[in-house]
mmCIF file of C-alpha atoms in Angstrom:
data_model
loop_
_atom_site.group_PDB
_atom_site.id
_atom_site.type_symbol
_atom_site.label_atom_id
_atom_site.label_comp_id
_atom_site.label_asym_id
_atom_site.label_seq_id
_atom_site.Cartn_x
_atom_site.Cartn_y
_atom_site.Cartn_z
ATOM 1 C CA UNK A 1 7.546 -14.519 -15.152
ATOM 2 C CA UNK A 2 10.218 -15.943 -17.485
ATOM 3 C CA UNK A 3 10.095 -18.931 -15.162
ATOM 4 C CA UNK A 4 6.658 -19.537 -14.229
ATOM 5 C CA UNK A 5 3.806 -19.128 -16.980
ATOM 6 C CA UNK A 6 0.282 -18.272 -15.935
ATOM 7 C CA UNK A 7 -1.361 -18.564 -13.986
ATOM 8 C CA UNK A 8 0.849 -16.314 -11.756
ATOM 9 C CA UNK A 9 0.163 -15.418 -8.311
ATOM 10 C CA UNK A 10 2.981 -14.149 -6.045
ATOM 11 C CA UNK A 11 3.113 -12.294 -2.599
ATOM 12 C CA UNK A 12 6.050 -10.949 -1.469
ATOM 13 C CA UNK A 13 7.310 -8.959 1.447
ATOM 14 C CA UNK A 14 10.289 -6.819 1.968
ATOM 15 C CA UNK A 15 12.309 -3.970 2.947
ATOM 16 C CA UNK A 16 12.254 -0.720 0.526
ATOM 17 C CA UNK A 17 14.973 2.427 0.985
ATOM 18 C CA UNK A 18 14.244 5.922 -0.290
ATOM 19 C CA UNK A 19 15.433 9.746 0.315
ATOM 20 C CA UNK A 20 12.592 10.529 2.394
ATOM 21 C CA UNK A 21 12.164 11.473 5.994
ATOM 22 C CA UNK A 22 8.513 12.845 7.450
ATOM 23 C CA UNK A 23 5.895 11.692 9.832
ATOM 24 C CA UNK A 24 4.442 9.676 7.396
ATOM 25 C CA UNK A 25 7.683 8.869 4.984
ATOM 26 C CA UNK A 26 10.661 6.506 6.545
ATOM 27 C CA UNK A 27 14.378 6.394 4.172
ATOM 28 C CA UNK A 28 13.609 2.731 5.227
ATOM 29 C CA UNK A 29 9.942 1.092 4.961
ATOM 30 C CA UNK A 30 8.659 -2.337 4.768
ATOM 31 C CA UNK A 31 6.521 -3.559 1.519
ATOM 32 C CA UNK A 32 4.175 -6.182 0.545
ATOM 33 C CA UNK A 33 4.218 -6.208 -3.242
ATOM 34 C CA UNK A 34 1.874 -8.683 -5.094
ATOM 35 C CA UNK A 35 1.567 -9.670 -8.623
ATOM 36 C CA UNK A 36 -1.206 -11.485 -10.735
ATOM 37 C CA UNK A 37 -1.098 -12.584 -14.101
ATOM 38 C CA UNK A 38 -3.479 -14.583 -15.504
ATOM 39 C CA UNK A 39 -6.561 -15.021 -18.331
ATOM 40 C CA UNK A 40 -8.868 -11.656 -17.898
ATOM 41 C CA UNK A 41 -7.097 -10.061 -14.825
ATOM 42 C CA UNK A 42 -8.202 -6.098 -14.760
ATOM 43 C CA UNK A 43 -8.735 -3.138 -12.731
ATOM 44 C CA UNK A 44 -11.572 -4.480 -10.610
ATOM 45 C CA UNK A 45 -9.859 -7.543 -9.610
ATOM 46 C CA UNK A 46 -7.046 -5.161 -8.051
ATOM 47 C CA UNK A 47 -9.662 -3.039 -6.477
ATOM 48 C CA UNK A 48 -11.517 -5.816 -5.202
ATOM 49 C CA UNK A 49 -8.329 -7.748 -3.992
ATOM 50 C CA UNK A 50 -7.490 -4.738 -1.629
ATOM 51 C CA UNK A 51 -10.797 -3.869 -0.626
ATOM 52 C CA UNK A 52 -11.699 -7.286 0.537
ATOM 53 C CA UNK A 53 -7.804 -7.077 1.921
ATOM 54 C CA UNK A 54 -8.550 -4.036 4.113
ATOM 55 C CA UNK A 55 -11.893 -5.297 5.181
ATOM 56 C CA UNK A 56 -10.756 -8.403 6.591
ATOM 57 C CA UNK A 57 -7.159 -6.717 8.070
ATOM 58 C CA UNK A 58 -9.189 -4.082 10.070
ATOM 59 C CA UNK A 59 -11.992 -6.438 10.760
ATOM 60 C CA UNK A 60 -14.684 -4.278 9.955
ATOM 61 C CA UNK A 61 -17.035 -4.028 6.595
ATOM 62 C CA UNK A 62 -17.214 -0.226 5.751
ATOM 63 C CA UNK A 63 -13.805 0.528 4.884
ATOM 64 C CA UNK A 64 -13.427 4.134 3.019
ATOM 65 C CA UNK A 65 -10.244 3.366 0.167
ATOM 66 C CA UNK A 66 -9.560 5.734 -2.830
ATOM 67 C CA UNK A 67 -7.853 4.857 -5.823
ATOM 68 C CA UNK A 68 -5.857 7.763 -7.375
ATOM 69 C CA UNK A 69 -4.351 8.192 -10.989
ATOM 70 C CA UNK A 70 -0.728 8.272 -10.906
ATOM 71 C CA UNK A 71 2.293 7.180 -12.840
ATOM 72 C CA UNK A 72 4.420 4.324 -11.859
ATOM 73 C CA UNK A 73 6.598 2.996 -14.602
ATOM 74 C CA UNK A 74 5.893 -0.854 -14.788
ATOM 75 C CA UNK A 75 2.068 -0.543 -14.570
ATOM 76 C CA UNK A 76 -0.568 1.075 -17.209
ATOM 77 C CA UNK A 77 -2.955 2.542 -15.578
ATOM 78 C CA UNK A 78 -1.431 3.303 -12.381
ATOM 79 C CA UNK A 79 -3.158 4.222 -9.498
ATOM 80 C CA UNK A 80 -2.509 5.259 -5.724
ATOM 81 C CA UNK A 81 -4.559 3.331 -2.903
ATOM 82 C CA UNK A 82 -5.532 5.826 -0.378
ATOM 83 C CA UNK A 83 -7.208 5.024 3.021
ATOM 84 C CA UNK A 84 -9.348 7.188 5.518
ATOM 85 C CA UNK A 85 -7.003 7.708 8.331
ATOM 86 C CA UNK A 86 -8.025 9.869 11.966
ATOM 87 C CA UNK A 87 -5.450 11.541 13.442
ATOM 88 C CA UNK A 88 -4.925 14.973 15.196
ATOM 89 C CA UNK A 89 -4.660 17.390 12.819
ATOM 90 C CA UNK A 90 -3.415 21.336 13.158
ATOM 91 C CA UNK A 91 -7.030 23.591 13.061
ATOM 92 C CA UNK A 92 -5.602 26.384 12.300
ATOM 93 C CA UNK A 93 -2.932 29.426 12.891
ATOM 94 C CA UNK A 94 -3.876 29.617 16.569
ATOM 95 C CA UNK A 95 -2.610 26.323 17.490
ATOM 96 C CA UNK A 96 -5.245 24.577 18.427
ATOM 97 C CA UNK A 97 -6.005 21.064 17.571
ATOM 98 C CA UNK A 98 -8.635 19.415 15.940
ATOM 99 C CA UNK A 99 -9.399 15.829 17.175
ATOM 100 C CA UNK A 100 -10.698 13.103 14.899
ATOM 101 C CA UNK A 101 -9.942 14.635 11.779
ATOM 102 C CA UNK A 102 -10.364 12.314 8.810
ATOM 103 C CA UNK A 103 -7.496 13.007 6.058
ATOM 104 C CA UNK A 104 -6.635 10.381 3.338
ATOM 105 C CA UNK A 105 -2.928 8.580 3.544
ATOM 106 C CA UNK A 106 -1.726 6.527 0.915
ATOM 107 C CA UNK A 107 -1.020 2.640 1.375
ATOM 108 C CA UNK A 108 0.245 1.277 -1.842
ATOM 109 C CA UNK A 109 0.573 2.067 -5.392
ATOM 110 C CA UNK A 110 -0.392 -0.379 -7.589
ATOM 111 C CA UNK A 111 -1.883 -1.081 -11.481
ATOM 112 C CA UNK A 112 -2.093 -2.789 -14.612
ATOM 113 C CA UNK A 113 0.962 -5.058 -15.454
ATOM 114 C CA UNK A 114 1.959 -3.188 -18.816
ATOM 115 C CA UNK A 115 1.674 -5.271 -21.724
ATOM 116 C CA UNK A 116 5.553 -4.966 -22.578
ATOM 117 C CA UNK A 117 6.513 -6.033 -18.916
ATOM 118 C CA UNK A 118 4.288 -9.237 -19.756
ATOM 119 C CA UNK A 119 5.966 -9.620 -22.939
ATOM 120 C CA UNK A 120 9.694 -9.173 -21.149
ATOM 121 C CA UNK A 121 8.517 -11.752 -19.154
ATOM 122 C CA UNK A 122 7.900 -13.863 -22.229
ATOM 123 C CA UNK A 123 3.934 -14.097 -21.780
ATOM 124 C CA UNK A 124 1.573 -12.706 -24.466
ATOM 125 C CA UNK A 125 -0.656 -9.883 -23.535
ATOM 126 C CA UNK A 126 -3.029 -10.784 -25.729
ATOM 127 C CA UNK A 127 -3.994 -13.679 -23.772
ATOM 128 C CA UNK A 128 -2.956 -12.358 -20.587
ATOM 129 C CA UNK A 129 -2.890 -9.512 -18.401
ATOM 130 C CA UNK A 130 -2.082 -8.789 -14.372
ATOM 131 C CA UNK A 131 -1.990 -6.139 -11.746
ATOM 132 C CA UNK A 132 0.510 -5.552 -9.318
ATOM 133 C CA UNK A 133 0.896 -3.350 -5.798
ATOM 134 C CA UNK A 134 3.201 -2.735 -3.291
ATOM 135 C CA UNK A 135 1.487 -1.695 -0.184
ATOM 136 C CA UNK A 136 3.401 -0.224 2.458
ATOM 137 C CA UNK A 137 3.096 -2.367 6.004
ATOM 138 C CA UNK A 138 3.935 0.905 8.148
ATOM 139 C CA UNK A 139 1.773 2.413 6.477
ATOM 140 C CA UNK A 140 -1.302 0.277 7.534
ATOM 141 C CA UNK A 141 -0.041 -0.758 11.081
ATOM 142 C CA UNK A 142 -0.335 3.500 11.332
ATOM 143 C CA UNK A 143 -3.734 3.635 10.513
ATOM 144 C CA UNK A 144 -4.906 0.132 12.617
ATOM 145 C CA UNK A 145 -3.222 1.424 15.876
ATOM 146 C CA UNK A 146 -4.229 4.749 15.078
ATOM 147 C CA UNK A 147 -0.347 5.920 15.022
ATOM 148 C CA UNK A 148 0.598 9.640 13.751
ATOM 149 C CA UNK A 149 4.285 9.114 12.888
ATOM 150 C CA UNK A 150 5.922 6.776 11.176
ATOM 151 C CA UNK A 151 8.757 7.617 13.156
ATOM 152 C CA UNK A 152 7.829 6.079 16.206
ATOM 153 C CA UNK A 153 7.995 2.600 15.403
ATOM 154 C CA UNK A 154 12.011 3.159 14.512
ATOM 155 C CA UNK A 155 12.863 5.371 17.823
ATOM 156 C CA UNK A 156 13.238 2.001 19.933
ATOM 157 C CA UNK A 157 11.121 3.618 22.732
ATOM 158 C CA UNK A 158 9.785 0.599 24.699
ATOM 159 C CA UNK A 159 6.897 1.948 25.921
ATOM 160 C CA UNK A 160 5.984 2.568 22.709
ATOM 161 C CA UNK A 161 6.809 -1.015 21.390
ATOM 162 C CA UNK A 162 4.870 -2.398 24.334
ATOM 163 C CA UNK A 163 1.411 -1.940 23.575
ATOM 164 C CA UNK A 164 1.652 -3.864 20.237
ATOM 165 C CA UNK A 165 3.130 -7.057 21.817
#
């Protein structure tokens, strides 16, 4: 930003580190972020952006996406992106398994540039305003190929590997 002025329109992919370790959660992850600044930007442009995203990445029209209030420090409002995800999921204390269940998993956080990270950058919010994501590419590649742990794609297990060649 205290390069380029606005319009502003940036893509960028990368690798992210945290101290987290699950099925869905890697200590190592890879990101898209994206960033748009420009005259008017808001709320709907993000939710459109990622909609029509996620529509054209699984090739298919009805795509069920959530956006969640949360804090992130850089963006005001702040929301989660959320998307319908199948997977086998525990039924119960017997043990059994229930196929096709539908649970939510998140895919990117993402919101409002906040005004004083546009005026850091050395643009006025007044005129201008933005939204930013970073969207988590394990995260969707789980949900296209219908994987249930995160995991899998680090274990180097060639068979695995295989089937997305």
């Amino acid at each position: 930003m205290q390069s380029h002025k606005p319009p502003i329109r940036i893509i960028c992919p990368g690798r992210v580190y945290r101290n987290d370790h699950d099925a869905t959660h890697s200590p190592m992850f890879h990101q898209i972020e994206g960033l748009w600044v420009d005259e008017g930007i808001s709320l709907a442009d993000l939710k459109g952006t990622v909609t029509q995203f996620c529509r054209a990445f699984f090739e298919r029209d009805e795509i069920a996406i959530r956006f969640r209030p949360s804090y992130f420090p850089f963006v005001e409002p702040g929301v989660e992106i959320d998307m319908a995800w199948s997977r086998n999921e525990p039924a119960g204390s017997n043990g059994e398994r229930k196929d096709g269940a539908v649970t939510y998993l998140e895919i990117a956080g993402a919101g409002v540039v906040h005004p004083e990270v546009l005026r850091n950058g050395g643009i006025d919010p007044e005129k201008y305003s933005g939204f930013a994501f970073g969207m988590g590419i394990d995260r969707i590649a789980m949900i296209k190929y219908g994987v249930n742990d995160l995991r899998l794609f680090f274990e180097n297990d060639l068979k695995f590997l295989a089937q997305f060649r």
